[in-house]
Tab-separated table of C-alpha atoms in Angstrom:
chain	number	residue	atom	x	y	z
A	262	MET	CA	0.000	0.000	0.000
A	263	THR	CA	2.916	2.275	0.300
A	264	GLY	CA	2.879	2.602	-3.501
A	265	LEU	CA	-0.412	4.464	-3.280
A	266	HIS	CA	1.158	7.388	-1.470
A	267	ALA	CA	2.427	10.101	-3.858
A	268	THR	CA	5.976	11.247	-3.458
A	269	PRO	CA	6.067	14.980	-2.679
A	270	ALA	CA	7.473	17.074	-5.530
A	271	PRO	CA	10.810	18.734	-4.886
A	272	ALA	CA	10.663	22.453	-4.072
A	273	PRO	CA	11.528	24.709	-7.055
A	274	ALA	CA	14.956	26.205	-7.051
A	275	PRO	CA	15.035	29.861	-6.112
A	276	GLY	CA	15.466	32.143	-9.110
A	277	PRO	CA	15.178	35.770	-10.040
A	278	ALA	CA	11.794	37.301	-9.463
A	279	PRO	CA	9.856	38.123	-12.647
A	280	ALA	CA	10.193	41.716	-13.748
A	281	ARG	CA	7.208	43.826	-12.843
A	282	ARG	CA	5.572	45.694	-15.704
A	283	GLU	CA	5.815	49.452	-15.402
A	284	PRO	CA	2.456	51.116	-14.691
A	285	LEU	CA	0.672	52.629	-17.657
A	286	ASP	CA	0.540	56.119	-16.179
A	287	ARG	CA	4.306	56.119	-15.695
A	288	ARG	CA	4.909	55.010	-19.273
A	289	LEU	CA	2.586	57.716	-20.563
A	290	ALA	CA	4.347	60.310	-18.428
A	291	ARG	CA	7.725	59.246	-19.807
A	292	ALA	CA	6.391	59.420	-23.390
A	293	VAL	CA	4.972	62.894	-22.833
A	294	GLN	CA	8.251	64.004	-21.279
A	295	ARG	CA	10.161	62.733	-24.294
A	296	VAL	CA	7.880	64.449	-26.816
A	297	THR	CA	7.801	67.783	-25.013
A	298	GLY	CA	11.325	67.803	-23.615
A	299	SER	CA	13.319	67.250	-26.816
A	300	ALA	CA	13.138	67.642	-30.577
A	301	LEU	CA	13.149	64.071	-31.878
A	302	GLY	CA	15.070	62.907	-34.927
A	303	PRO	CA	17.741	65.641	-35.065
A	304	TYR	CA	19.872	63.700	-37.543
A	305	GLN	CA	16.883	62.731	-39.681
A	306	THR	CA	15.608	66.301	-39.994
A	307	ALA	CA	19.141	67.492	-40.720
A	308	ILE	CA	19.606	65.018	-43.570
A	309	VAL	CA	16.198	65.967	-44.978
A	310	ARG	CA	17.207	69.636	-44.833
A	311	ILE	CA	20.486	68.937	-46.581
A	312	GLY	CA	18.876	66.699	-49.194
A	313	PHE	CA	16.105	69.036	-50.285
A	314	SER	CA	18.169	72.218	-50.206
A	315	LEU	CA	20.910	70.523	-52.235
A	316	THR	CA	18.388	69.187	-54.759
A	317	TRP	CA	16.758	72.581	-55.266
A	318	LEU	CA	20.116	74.367	-55.403
A	319	LEU	CA	21.520	72.059	-58.080
A	320	PHE	CA	18.308	72.329	-60.076
A	321	LEU	CA	18.393	76.129	-60.024
A	322	LEU	CA	22.060	76.184	-60.995
A	323	ARG	CA	21.547	73.733	-63.852
A	324	GLU	CA	18.604	75.733	-65.208
A	325	LEU	CA	20.389	79.058	-64.776
A	326	PRO	CA	20.813	79.567	-68.561
A	327	HIS	CA	17.123	78.686	-69.097
A	328	ARG	CA	15.606	80.478	-66.109
A	329	HIS	CA	13.831	83.115	-68.224
A	330	GLU	CA	12.089	80.465	-70.312
A	331	LEU	CA	11.101	78.373	-67.291
A	332	TYR	CA	9.876	80.928	-64.781
A	333	GLY	CA	10.724	84.360	-66.188
A	334	PRO	CA	9.387	86.886	-68.654
A	335	ASP	CA	10.403	84.835	-71.728
A	336	GLY	CA	8.421	81.766	-70.758
A	337	PRO	CA	5.419	80.432	-72.737
A	338	TRP	CA	3.235	81.015	-69.672
A	339	ALA	CA	3.044	84.796	-69.836
A	340	TRP	CA	2.837	87.042	-66.779
A	341	ASP	CA	-0.793	88.033	-67.481
A	342	MET	CA	-1.781	84.383	-67.859
A	343	GLY	CA	-0.010	83.549	-64.617
A	344	ARG	CA	-1.759	86.397	-62.843
A	345	ARG	CA	-5.187	85.145	-63.948
A	346	LEU	CA	-4.330	81.616	-62.814
A	347	ILE	CA	-3.033	82.845	-59.451
A	348	ALA	CA	-6.215	84.877	-58.992
A	349	ASP	CA	-8.229	81.667	-59.407
A	350	ASN	CA	-6.235	79.233	-57.266
A	351	GLY	CA	-4.904	81.778	-54.726
A	352	SER	CA	-1.406	80.275	-54.551
A	353	PHE	CA	1.571	82.360	-53.443
A	354	THR	CA	4.320	83.626	-55.706
A	355	ALA	CA	6.347	86.780	-55.252
A	356	LEU	CA	6.900	86.922	-59.024
A	357	MET	CA	3.381	88.305	-59.390
A	358	TRP	CA	4.367	91.478	-57.549
A	359	SER	CA	6.064	92.794	-60.675
A	360	ASP	CA	6.676	91.662	-64.248
A	361	GLY	CA	10.071	93.370	-64.440
A	362	ARG	CA	13.175	91.424	-65.390
A	363	LEU	CA	15.175	92.893	-62.509
A	364	TRP	CA	12.615	91.680	-59.955
A	365	PHE	CA	12.723	88.181	-61.433
A	366	GLU	CA	16.522	88.098	-61.243
A	367	LEU	CA	16.375	89.195	-57.597
A	368	VAL	CA	13.859	86.481	-56.659
A	369	TYR	CA	15.860	83.817	-58.488
A	370	ALA	CA	19.101	84.939	-56.827
A	371	LEU	CA	17.446	84.861	-53.386
A	372	ALA	CA	16.167	81.346	-54.094
A	373	VAL	CA	19.695	80.194	-54.950
A	374	LEU	CA	21.244	81.967	-51.955
A	375	SER	CA	18.682	80.666	-49.454
A	376	SER	CA	19.183	77.093	-50.716
A	377	ALA	CA	22.949	77.345	-50.250
A	378	LEU	CA	22.650	78.868	-46.771
A	379	LEU	CA	20.052	76.325	-45.679
A	380	LEU	CA	22.327	73.572	-46.956
A	381	VAL	CA	25.144	74.598	-44.608
A	382	GLY	CA	22.724	75.439	-41.796
A	383	TRP	CA	23.285	79.181	-41.432
A	384	ARG	CA	20.353	80.754	-39.552
A	385	THR	CA	18.236	77.750	-40.424
A	386	ARG	CA	15.009	79.166	-38.990
A	387	ALA	CA	15.134	82.251	-41.210
A	388	MET	CA	16.625	80.468	-44.225
A	389	SER	CA	13.964	77.751	-44.146
A	390	ALA	CA	11.309	80.479	-44.436
A	391	VAL	CA	13.136	82.165	-47.335
A	392	PHE	CA	13.703	78.753	-48.937
A	393	MET	CA	9.976	78.029	-48.715
A	394	ALA	CA	9.099	81.403	-50.258
A	395	GLY	CA	11.591	80.835	-53.084
A	396	VAL	CA	10.267	77.369	-53.901
A	397	LEU	CA	6.654	78.533	-53.941
A	398	SER	CA	7.438	81.697	-55.907
A	399	LEU	CA	9.172	79.879	-58.762
A	400	GLN	CA	7.037	76.758	-58.931
A	401	ASN	CA	3.695	78.562	-58.683
A	402	ARG	CA	4.765	81.002	-61.400
A	403	SER	CA	4.809	78.193	-63.998
A	404	ILE	CA	2.973	75.218	-62.562
A	405	PHE	CA	3.154	73.219	-65.811
A	406	MET	CA	6.952	73.053	-65.727
A	407	GLY	CA	7.230	70.693	-62.753
A	408	ASP	CA	7.201	66.935	-62.239
A	409	GLY	CA	6.767	64.598	-59.299
A	410	GLY	CA	10.058	65.654	-57.735
A	411	ASP	CA	9.016	69.320	-57.815
A	412	ASN	CA	5.785	68.398	-56.056
A	413	VAL	CA	7.716	66.654	-53.285
A	414	ILE	CA	10.022	69.675	-52.845
A	415	HIS	CA	6.956	71.932	-52.798
A	416	ILE	CA	5.337	69.958	-49.980
A	417	MET	CA	8.469	69.367	-47.931
A	418	ALA	CA	9.457	73.051	-48.072
A	419	LEU	CA	6.246	73.820	-46.161
A	420	TYR	CA	6.911	71.150	-43.545
A	421	LEU	CA	10.617	71.851	-43.166
A	422	VAL	CA	10.020	75.404	-41.960
A	423	LEU	CA	8.251	73.978	-38.875
A	424	THR	CA	11.142	71.726	-37.830
A	425	ARG	CA	14.263	72.461	-35.791
A	426	CYS	CA	16.445	71.099	-38.577
A	427	GLY	CA	19.647	72.849	-37.538
A	428	GLN	CA	20.376	70.964	-34.312
A	429	VAL	CA	23.223	68.994	-35.908
A	430	TRP	CA	25.302	69.232	-39.079
A	431	SER	CA	24.911	72.988	-39.333
A	432	LEU	CA	26.755	76.225	-38.746
A	433	ASP	CA	24.108	77.052	-36.157
A	434	ALA	CA	25.040	73.928	-34.198
A	435	ARG	CA	28.718	74.861	-34.374
A	436	ARG	CA	27.938	78.361	-33.136
A	437	ALA	CA	25.874	76.945	-30.245
A	438	SER	CA	28.671	74.528	-29.352
A	439	ARG	CA	31.207	77.357	-29.349
A	440	ALA	CA	28.928	79.474	-27.146
A	441	ALA	CA	28.609	76.598	-24.673
A	442	ARG	CA	32.391	76.232	-24.484
A	443	GLU	CA	32.780	79.980	-23.922
A	444	ALA	CA	30.036	80.264	-21.313
A	445	ASP	CA	32.448	81.839	-18.816
A	446	ARG	CA	33.327	84.654	-21.212
A	447	PRO	CA	31.239	87.806	-21.745
A	448	GLU	CA	28.334	87.094	-24.059
A	449	ARG	CA	28.652	88.577	-27.523
A	450	ARG	CA	25.558	90.372	-28.724
A	451	ASP	CA	23.892	88.869	-31.766
A	452	VAL	CA	23.327	91.576	-34.358
A	453	VAL	CA	22.841	89.461	-37.479
A	454	GLY	CA	19.779	87.599	-36.204
A	455	PRO	CA	17.595	90.632	-35.332
A	456	LEU	CA	18.679	92.428	-38.505
A	457	LEU	CA	17.816	89.411	-40.629
A	458	TRP	CA	14.379	89.018	-39.092
A	459	THR	CA	13.738	92.759	-39.458
A	460	VAL	CA	14.334	92.414	-43.191
A	461	LEU	CA	12.060	89.370	-43.287
A	462	GLY	CA	9.413	91.393	-41.477
A	463	GLY	CA	9.488	93.843	-44.379
A	464	PHE	CA	8.976	90.906	-46.749
A	465	VAL	CA	5.926	89.764	-44.754
A	466	LEU	CA	4.512	93.299	-44.892
A	467	ALA	CA	5.039	93.352	-48.648
A	468	ALA	CA	3.334	89.964	-49.018
A	469	THR	CA	0.371	91.306	-47.058
A	470	TYR	CA	0.263	94.452	-49.209
A	471	PHE	CA	0.237	92.441	-52.447
A	472	SER	CA	-2.206	89.847	-51.094
A	473	ASP	CA	-4.790	90.913	-53.691
A	474	ARG	CA	-2.401	89.603	-56.379
A	475	THR	CA	-0.829	86.607	-54.675
A	476	GLY	CA	-0.991	84.554	-51.546
A	477	GLU	CA	-3.658	82.532	-49.843
A	478	THR	CA	-4.843	83.592	-46.402
A	479	TRP	CA	-3.324	80.508	-44.784
A	480	PHE	CA	0.099	81.277	-46.244
A	481	LEU	CA	0.088	84.872	-45.020
A	482	THR	CA	-1.052	83.608	-41.623
A	483	LEU	CA	1.872	81.163	-41.586
A	484	LEU	CA	4.340	83.931	-42.448
A	485	TRP	CA	3.028	86.185	-39.695
A	486	LEU	CA	3.047	83.356	-37.145
A	487	LEU	CA	6.666	82.546	-38.028
A	488	TRP	CA	7.752	86.155	-37.740
A	489	LEU	CA	5.848	86.913	-34.525
A	490	GLY	CA	6.979	83.623	-33.000
A	491	GLN	CA	10.607	84.442	-33.696
A	492	ALA	CA	10.157	87.949	-32.278
A	493	LEU	CA	8.611	86.484	-29.124
A	494	TRP	CA	11.486	83.985	-28.867
A	495	TRP	CA	14.073	86.772	-29.077
A	496	VAL	CA	12.307	88.891	-26.453
A	497	VAL	CA	11.918	85.975	-24.023
A	498	CYS	CA	15.511	84.793	-24.437
A	499	ARG	CA	16.792	88.311	-23.829
A	500	TYR	CA	14.557	89.507	-21.007
A	501	ALA	CA	12.856	86.444	-19.436
A	502	PRO	CA	15.137	83.379	-19.702
A	503	GLY	CA	13.327	81.422	-16.979
A	504	GLU	CA	9.985	79.648	-17.137
A	505	PRO	CA	8.800	81.569	-20.251
A	506	ARG	CA	11.849	80.242	-22.112
A	507	THR	CA	11.039	76.704	-20.934
A	508	LEU	CA	7.455	77.064	-22.135
A	509	LEU	CA	8.601	78.224	-25.559
A	510	GLU	CA	11.033	75.300	-25.737
A	511	VAL	CA	8.165	72.886	-25.075
A	512	MET	CA	6.017	74.501	-27.763
A	513	ALA	CA	8.882	74.450	-30.267
A	514	ASN	CA	9.519	70.764	-29.548
A	515	LEU	CA	5.839	69.942	-30.028
A	516	VAL	CA	5.708	71.750	-33.361
A	517	HIS	CA	8.937	70.083	-34.498
A	518	ASN	CA	7.829	66.592	-33.506
A	519	GLY	CA	4.422	67.092	-35.102
A	520	ALA	CA	6.010	68.273	-38.364
A	521	LEU	CA	8.417	65.321	-38.310
A	522	LEU	CA	5.476	62.943	-37.909
A	523	VAL	CA	3.682	64.610	-40.819
A	524	ILE	CA	6.785	64.277	-43.026
A	525	MET	CA	6.986	60.562	-42.263
A	526	ALA	CA	3.263	60.122	-42.923
A	527	GLU	CA	3.588	62.045	-46.192
A	528	VAL	CA	6.350	59.739	-47.434
A	529	CYS	CA	4.266	56.683	-46.549
A	530	LEU	CA	1.258	58.215	-48.308
A	531	ILE	CA	3.287	58.883	-51.462
A	532	TYR	CA	4.462	55.286	-51.704
A	533	ALA	CA	1.138	53.743	-50.681
A	534	THR	CA	-0.875	55.676	-53.265
A	535	ALA	CA	1.745	55.140	-55.974
A	536	GLY	CA	1.884	51.418	-55.286
A	537	TRP	CA	-1.858	50.841	-55.152
A	538	TYR	CA	-2.470	52.869	-58.318
A	539	LYS	CA	0.188	50.806	-60.074
A	540	ILE	CA	-1.575	47.612	-59.039
A	541	GLN	CA	-4.807	48.807	-60.637
A	542	GLY	CA	-3.147	49.813	-63.920
A	543	SER	CA	-2.861	47.337	-66.759
A	544	ARG	CA	0.442	48.888	-67.892
A	545	TRP	CA	2.103	47.783	-64.678
A	546	GLN	CA	0.459	44.380	-64.794
A	547	ASP	CA	1.869	43.509	-68.218
A	548	GLY	CA	5.218	45.308	-67.761
A	549	THR	CA	4.805	47.931	-70.489
A	550	ALA	CA	4.944	50.808	-67.970
A	551	LEU	CA	8.663	50.168	-67.639
A	552	TYR	CA	9.311	48.915	-71.165
A	553	TYR	CA	8.013	51.983	-73.020
A	554	PRO	CA	10.075	54.633	-71.155
A	555	LEU	CA	13.209	52.596	-71.844
A	556	LYS	CA	12.425	52.904	-75.574
A	557	LEU	CA	11.764	56.656	-75.585
A	558	ASP	CA	14.655	58.894	-76.618
A	559	TYR	CA	13.576	61.545	-74.115
A	560	PHE	CA	14.059	59.096	-71.205
A	561	SER	CA	17.143	57.309	-72.561
A	562	PRO	CA	20.356	59.152	-71.738
A	563	TRP	CA	22.169	55.817	-72.159
A	564	PRO	CA	20.447	54.131	-75.123
A	565	ALA	CA	22.669	51.057	-75.116
A	566	LEU	CA	21.974	50.363	-71.452
A	567	SER	CA	18.236	50.989	-71.876
A	568	ASP	CA	18.085	48.605	-74.853
A	569	LEU	CA	19.967	45.954	-72.896
A	570	LEU	CA	17.467	46.088	-70.027
A	571	ALA	CA	14.423	46.281	-72.283
A	572	SER	CA	15.553	43.232	-74.273
A	573	GLY	CA	15.268	40.953	-71.239
A	574	GLY	CA	11.684	40.052	-70.438
A	575	VAL	CA	12.585	38.521	-67.098
A	576	VAL	CA	14.500	41.627	-66.026
A	577	VAL	CA	11.585	43.895	-66.982
A	578	MET	CA	9.170	41.654	-65.085
A	579	LEU	CA	11.343	41.592	-61.957
A	580	LEU	CA	11.844	45.374	-61.967
A	581	THR	CA	8.144	46.012	-62.587
A	582	TYR	CA	6.748	43.738	-59.908
A	583	GLY	CA	9.600	44.527	-57.524
A	584	THR	CA	8.807	48.244	-57.731
A	585	VAL	CA	5.123	47.669	-57.002
A	586	LEU	CA	5.864	45.251	-54.172
A	587	VAL	CA	8.338	47.575	-52.448
A	588	GLN	CA	6.065	50.612	-52.671
A	589	VAL	CA	2.989	48.815	-51.381
A	590	ALA	CA	4.804	46.996	-48.589
A	591	PHE	CA	6.961	49.832	-47.275
A	592	PRO	CA	4.376	51.555	-45.002
A	593	PHE	CA	3.664	48.201	-43.321
A	594	THR	CA	7.332	47.478	-42.656
A	595	LEU	CA	7.729	50.408	-40.256
A	596	PHE	CA	6.816	48.038	-37.431
A	597	ASN	CA	9.886	45.890	-38.158
A	598	ARG	CA	13.160	47.785	-38.165
A	599	LYS	CA	15.237	45.239	-40.081
A	600	VAL	CA	12.718	44.735	-42.874
A	601	LYS	CA	12.167	48.496	-43.087
A	602	ASN	CA	15.877	49.147	-43.545
A	603	VAL	CA	16.098	46.540	-46.311
A	604	LEU	CA	13.157	48.020	-48.239
A	605	LEU	CA	14.480	51.537	-47.615
A	606	ALA	CA	17.787	50.605	-49.222
A	607	ALA	CA	15.905	48.986	-52.109
A	608	MET	CA	13.849	52.147	-52.715
A	609	MET	CA	16.915	54.369	-52.659
A	610	LEU	CA	18.672	52.094	-55.140
A	611	GLU	CA	15.533	52.160	-57.266
A	612	HIS	CA	15.553	55.962	-57.377
A	613	ALA	CA	19.266	55.959	-58.152
A	614	GLY	CA	18.512	53.645	-61.072
A	615	ILE	CA	15.772	56.016	-62.275
A	616	ALA	CA	18.254	58.890	-62.180
A	617	VAL	CA	20.719	56.970	-64.369
A	618	LEU	CA	18.418	55.053	-66.710
A	619	LEU	CA	15.631	57.593	-67.265
A	620	GLY	CA	17.647	60.794	-66.883
A	621	LEU	CA	15.613	62.162	-63.931
A	622	PRO	CA	18.312	63.075	-61.384
A	623	PHE	CA	16.404	65.763	-59.490
A	624	PHE	CA	13.276	63.665	-59.107
A	625	SER	CA	15.415	60.862	-57.722
A	626	MET	CA	17.314	63.213	-55.402
A	627	ALA	CA	14.048	64.602	-54.024
A	628	MET	CA	12.668	61.133	-53.337
A	629	ILE	CA	15.911	59.942	-51.736
A	630	ALA	CA	15.890	63.043	-49.521
A	631	ALA	CA	12.334	62.202	-48.467
A	632	ASP	CA	13.271	58.563	-47.803
A	633	ALA	CA	16.168	59.706	-45.617
A	634	VAL	CA	13.756	60.602	-42.809
A	635	PHE	CA	13.556	56.852	-42.042
A	636	LEU	CA	17.316	56.217	-41.952
A	637	PRO	CA	18.600	54.775	-38.645
A	638	THR	CA	20.279	57.207	-36.281
A	639	ALA	CA	23.316	54.962	-35.849
A	640	PHE	CA	23.924	54.962	-39.596
A	641	LEU	CA	23.556	58.752	-39.815
A	642	VAL	CA	25.977	59.279	-36.921
A	643	TRP	CA	28.476	56.976	-38.627
A	644	LEU	CA	27.970	58.804	-41.914
A	645	GLY	CA	28.507	62.164	-40.239
A	646	ALA	CA	31.694	60.955	-38.561
A	647	ARG	CA	33.072	59.688	-41.863
A	648	ALA	CA	32.213	62.987	-43.553
A	649	ALA	CA	33.924	64.894	-40.728
A	650	ARG	CA	37.073	62.804	-41.124
A	651	GLY	CA	37.064	63.442	-44.851
A	652	ARG	CA	36.653	67.162	-44.232
A	653	ASP	CA	39.543	67.180	-41.750
A	654	ARG	CA	41.815	65.348	-44.180
A	655	ALA	CA	40.915	67.814	-46.929
A	656	LEU	CA	41.729	70.741	-44.636
A	657	VAL	CA	45.058	69.137	-43.726
A	658	ARG	CA	45.960	68.793	-47.394
A	659	LEU	CA	45.101	72.454	-47.876
A	660	GLY	CA	47.204	73.358	-44.840
A	661	ARG	CA	44.251	74.747	-42.855
A	662	GLY	CA	43.734	72.085	-40.191
A	663	THR	CA	45.283	69.398	-38.025
A	664	VAL	CA	44.787	65.665	-38.047
A	665	PRO	CA	42.352	64.624	-35.247
A	666	GLY	CA	43.564	62.060	-32.757
A	667	PRO	CA	42.026	58.593	-32.421
A	668	ARG	CA	39.826	59.688	-29.539
A	669	ASP	CA	38.623	62.783	-31.355
A	670	ALA	CA	37.930	60.851	-34.540
A	671	GLY	CA	35.818	58.297	-32.732
A	672	ALA	CA	33.861	60.727	-30.586
A	673	GLU	CA	32.948	63.496	-33.001
A	674	SER	CA	30.565	66.028	-31.518
A	675	PRO	CA	27.134	66.112	-33.203
A	676	ALA	CA	27.474	69.844	-33.646
A	677	ARG	CA	30.707	69.405	-35.611
A	678	THR	CA	29.775	66.584	-37.940
A	679	LEU	CA	29.472	67.091	-41.680
A	680	VAL	CA	29.449	70.891	-41.527
A	681	GLY	CA	31.762	72.919	-39.395
């Protein structure tokens, strides 16, 4: 009968206690603190700023000999026709203020200058506003001259002005880093900033004065909010650097993070709509949407290479269905970092191929700049460090710098990478 008695089970070995899940209210508080206490994605917004300003700058420089035919007084879309169109759609363009050649040259020169200064991150808040005005002024003057890349630049110029895109890889970041190192020295008074915003205030007044010719109400409201917000920032930083400054920092972070979220959503929307429309089109189902452009002289800068690709049915099929698959799947891959990075690299390579095969470099540059908002921070930091080392070596060869030590090369300050 002793076999009927169960043997007691051995006591479990002591082990580490299971981790307790953090309360929901504490997690929400930490998320709110992160969103309001810092501007997220500093490297991503910086690379987007660099990408779009560089794209627009190179486009304006390439079209410099043809600027009068594209946007100026010699174009097929005459000034009177443009004025009637602007009166109907209410879009903004400073080129409607006058039909003089001198005024056009001034607007074009300011567009080029603002792109170059935004590229290097000099007074990024002001330059992003001037960059936006330059993009809208030229593109809205002749709306039939643009393509998909121009549309992306148009949209992103509006969003970029709301971001704090000069935190890293900019001359502004280098100036802030230098000011932090010289905190014990007497503060030097900033004269350039107030003078620059005073001039921009005159531009806003002029835009308001000519509002019967150009400019929607929302755009004028945006210009006034930007100018008044900057004026309030300057007054608070100079005369009330306590809690009012903290409140403005929180508001600026919220606007930046909201604009960054909108930029990411816009990129996903572009690819989702493009992919789903391709699925519904018969040209993408049978592969002719890719085959025909390869046979057109206008889209064949390298005819031999285009003929080689078009002659292979399997290659055309793989490129066609691969493009549709990547564009449709990309928004859903944001929940998996590894898959997202793979598709992101595939899309960038796809746009690079479009630039080479179809002769659309600026469209491809604009799309790659938009895709860059999803690049991993670790990769961008590595890229910035490599660019900084290359800059230092170039300065050494020119006799204007010194070789950084191993510790300096491996721990490059964010404010010094890429620019400065």
